[in-house]
Coordinates of C-alpha atoms in Angstrom, one line a residue:
X1 CA 131.7 74.4 97.0
X2 CA 133.9 77.4 96.4
X3 CA 132.7 81.0 97.1
X4 CA 131.2 82.8 94.1
X5 CA 133.6 85.1 92.3
X6 CA 130.7 87.4 91.3
X7 CA 130.0 90.4 93.5
X8 CA 127.0 92.5 92.7
X9 CA 125.1 95.4 94.3
X10 CA 123.0 94.4 97.3
X11 CA 119.8 95.7 95.7
X12 CA 119.9 93.0 93.1
X13 CA 118.7 90.6 95.8
X14 CA 116.1 93.1 97.0
X15 CA 114.4 93.7 93.6
X16 CA 111.1 92.0 93.1
X17 CA 111.3 88.5 91.7
X18 CA 109.0 86.9 89.2
X19 CA 107.6 83.4 89.8
X20 CA 106.4 81.3 86.9
X21 CA 105.1 77.8 86.5
X22 CA 106.5 76.0 83.5
X23 CA 104.7 72.7 82.4
X24 CA 107.7 71.7 80.3
X25 CA 110.1 72.1 83.3
X26 CA 107.7 70.0 85.3
X27 CA 107.5 67.3 82.6
X28 CA 111.2 67.1 82.3
X29 CA 111.9 67.1 86.0
X30 CA 113.8 70.4 85.9
X31 CA 111.8 72.1 88.7
X32 CA 109.3 70.5 91.2
X33 CA 105.8 71.4 90.2
X34 CA 107.3 73.4 87.3
X35 CA 107.8 76.4 89.6
X36 CA 110.7 78.7 88.6
X37 CA 111.6 81.9 90.4
X38 CA 113.4 84.4 88.3
X39 CA 115.4 87.2 90.0
X40 CA 116.8 90.4 88.6
X41 CA 120.3 88.9 88.7
X42 CA 119.1 86.4 86.1
X43 CA 118.3 89.3 83.7
X44 CA 121.7 90.9 84.5
X45 CA 123.5 87.7 83.7
X46 CA 121.6 87.4 80.4
X47 CA 122.3 91.0 79.3
X48 CA 125.8 91.1 80.8
X49 CA 125.0 94.4 82.6
X50 CA 122.5 96.2 84.7
X51 CA 120.9 99.4 83.3
X52 CA 117.6 101.3 83.1
X53 CA 116.7 99.3 80.0
X54 CA 117.2 96.0 81.6
X55 CA 115.4 97.2 84.8
X56 CA 112.6 98.6 82.7
X57 CA 112.2 95.3 80.7
X58 CA 112.1 93.4 84.0
X59 CA 109.4 95.6 85.5
X60 CA 107.4 95.8 82.3
X61 CA 107.3 92.0 82.2
X62 CA 106.4 91.8 85.9
X63 CA 103.6 94.3 85.6
X64 CA 102.2 92.7 82.4
X65 CA 102.2 89.2 83.9
X66 CA 100.5 90.4 87.0
X67 CA 97.7 92.0 84.9
X68 CA 97.3 88.8 82.8
X69 CA 97.3 86.4 85.8
X70 CA 95.7 88.3 88.7
X71 CA 96.2 86.3 91.9
X72 CA 97.7 83.5 90.0
X73 CA 101.1 82.2 89.0
X74 CA 101.8 83.0 85.4
X75 CA 102.4 80.1 83.0
X76 CA 105.7 80.2 81.2
X77 CA 105.6 79.1 77.6
X78 CA 102.0 80.2 77.3
X79 CA 102.4 83.9 76.6
X80 CA 103.1 85.6 73.3
X81 CA 105.2 88.7 73.4
X82 CA 105.1 91.4 70.6
X83 CA 107.4 94.3 70.3
X84 CA 106.4 97.6 68.7
X85 CA 109.9 98.3 67.4
X86 CA 112.0 96.1 65.0
X87 CA 114.4 93.8 66.5
X88 CA 117.5 95.8 65.4
X89 CA 116.2 99.1 66.6
X90 CA 117.9 100.7 69.7
X91 CA 117.4 98.5 72.8
X92 CA 114.4 96.6 71.5
X93 CA 116.4 93.3 71.3
X94 CA 117.6 93.7 74.8
X95 CA 114.1 94.3 76.2
X96 CA 112.8 91.3 74.3
X97 CA 115.5 89.0 75.5
X98 CA 114.6 89.8 79.2
X99 CA 110.9 89.2 78.5
X100 CA 111.8 86.0 76.7
X101 CA 113.9 84.8 79.6
X102 CA 110.9 85.0 81.9
X103 CA 108.0 84.0 79.6
X104 CA 109.9 81.5 77.4
X105 CA 108.7 83.4 74.3
X106 CA 111.2 83.0 71.5
X107 CA 111.5 83.8 67.8
X108 CA 112.1 81.4 64.9
X109 CA 115.0 79.7 66.8
X110 CA 113.0 78.8 69.8
X111 CA 112.1 75.4 71.1
X112 CA 109.7 73.6 68.7
X113 CA 107.9 71.6 71.4
X114 CA 107.3 68.0 72.4
X115 CA 104.5 65.9 71.0
X116 CA 102.8 69.1 69.8
X117 CA 103.0 70.8 73.2
X118 CA 105.2 73.3 75.0
X119 CA 106.2 75.1 71.8
X120 CA 108.1 78.4 72.4
X121 CA 109.0 79.1 68.7
X122 CA 107.5 82.2 67.1
X123 CA 106.0 83.5 70.3
X124 CA 108.2 86.6 70.1
X125 CA 107.5 89.0 67.2
X126 CA 108.7 92.5 66.3
X127 CA 107.5 95.5 64.4
X128 CA 103.9 95.1 65.6
X129 CA 101.8 98.3 65.6
X130 CA 100.5 99.1 69.1
X131 CA 100.1 101.9 71.6
X132 CA 102.4 100.5 74.1
X133 CA 106.1 99.5 73.9
X134 CA 105.4 95.8 74.1
X135 CA 102.3 93.5 74.3
X136 CA 101.9 90.3 76.3
X137 CA 99.1 87.9 75.2
X138 CA 97.9 84.8 76.9
X139 CA 97.6 81.9 74.5
X140 CA 94.7 80.2 76.4
X141 CA 92.2 83.0 76.5
X142 CA 93.6 85.7 74.1
X143 CA 93.7 88.3 76.8
X144 CA 96.4 90.9 76.2
X145 CA 98.0 93.9 77.9
X146 CA 100.4 96.5 76.6
X147 CA 103.1 98.2 78.7
X148 CA 105.7 100.9 78.3
X149 CA 108.7 102.1 80.3
X150 CA 109.3 105.7 81.3
X151 CA 112.7 105.9 83.0
X152 CA 112.3 109.7 83.5
X153 CA 109.8 108.8 86.3
X154 CA 112.9 108.0 88.4
X155 CA 115.0 111.2 88.5
X156 CA 118.3 110.8 86.6
X157 CA 121.2 111.8 88.9
X158 CA 122.4 115.3 88.0
X159 CA 126.1 114.2 88.1
X160 CA 125.6 111.2 85.8
X161 CA 126.5 112.8 82.5
X162 CA 129.7 114.2 83.7
X163 CA 130.7 111.0 85.4
X164 CA 129.9 109.0 82.3
X165 CA 132.1 111.2 80.1
X166 CA 134.9 110.8 82.6
X167 CA 134.5 107.0 82.9
X168 CA 134.4 106.5 79.1
X169 CA 137.5 108.6 78.4
X170 CA 140.6 106.7 77.3
X171 CA 142.5 108.1 80.3
X172 CA 139.8 107.2 82.9
X173 CA 141.0 106.2 86.3
X174 CA 139.7 103.3 88.3
X175 CA 138.2 105.7 90.8
X176 CA 136.3 107.6 88.0
X177 CA 135.0 104.3 86.6
X178 CA 133.9 103.1 90.0
X179 CA 132.3 106.4 90.9
X180 CA 130.2 106.4 87.6
X181 CA 129.2 102.7 88.2
X182 CA 127.9 103.5 91.7
X183 CA 125.9 106.4 90.5
X184 CA 124.5 104.5 87.5
X185 CA 123.5 101.5 89.7
X186 CA 122.0 104.0 92.2
X187 CA 119.6 105.1 89.4
X188 CA 118.8 101.5 88.5
X189 CA 118.1 100.9 92.2
X190 CA 115.7 103.7 92.4
X191 CA 113.7 102.1 89.6
X192 CA 113.7 98.6 90.9
X193 CA 113.2 99.4 94.6
X194 CA 111.7 102.9 95.1
X195 CA 109.6 102.9 91.9
X196 CA 108.9 99.2 91.4
X197 CA 105.2 99.8 91.7
X198 CA 105.1 103.4 90.3
X199 CA 102.3 103.6 87.6
X200 CA 104.3 106.5 86.1
X201 CA 107.4 104.3 85.5
X202 CA 105.5 101.4 83.9
X203 CA 102.3 102.5 82.1
X204 CA 99.6 100.0 81.1
X205 CA 97.3 99.8 78.1
X206 CA 94.7 97.1 78.6

């Protein structure tokens, strides 16, 4: 086996993971007992980048599932996810994709199931009126929880704006791009590590 070509910030491995049990994965022999552990790096690979939005989506999903399944392992494929905003608005689609990765919830193109079971199709909806930013609902008992992300709870680095402008300029140097990237990921780290359980970062509406 060759060494991985992908090098990422160390805190990716330190961020809280989300463990799910997926009956479909168990049935098809993809994971023993259906247990699947998702890590923040999985969300980064899905989105192609790491940012406050991806981190917020990760933490909102983690908090919502913990509320819906207290002291239990959440069931993948058995949770409906609704977004307040339309799919093409801002970062709504990015947030939904991270939640869908973990929960299995999908739109009209999702898995249609086997023998009437394990359906993932139409478990992700958009433009749903609610107080929160997104709503998670258990299919078995109808219990739901709404969550929202407030990135301002983790102080934005003062130098970030100037570094971003420099990094995005056509004449940006490697040093300027690297400097911005380090500061940017430092902000993401603060959310995922220092504020992972901060009730001001992820608010809950039961």
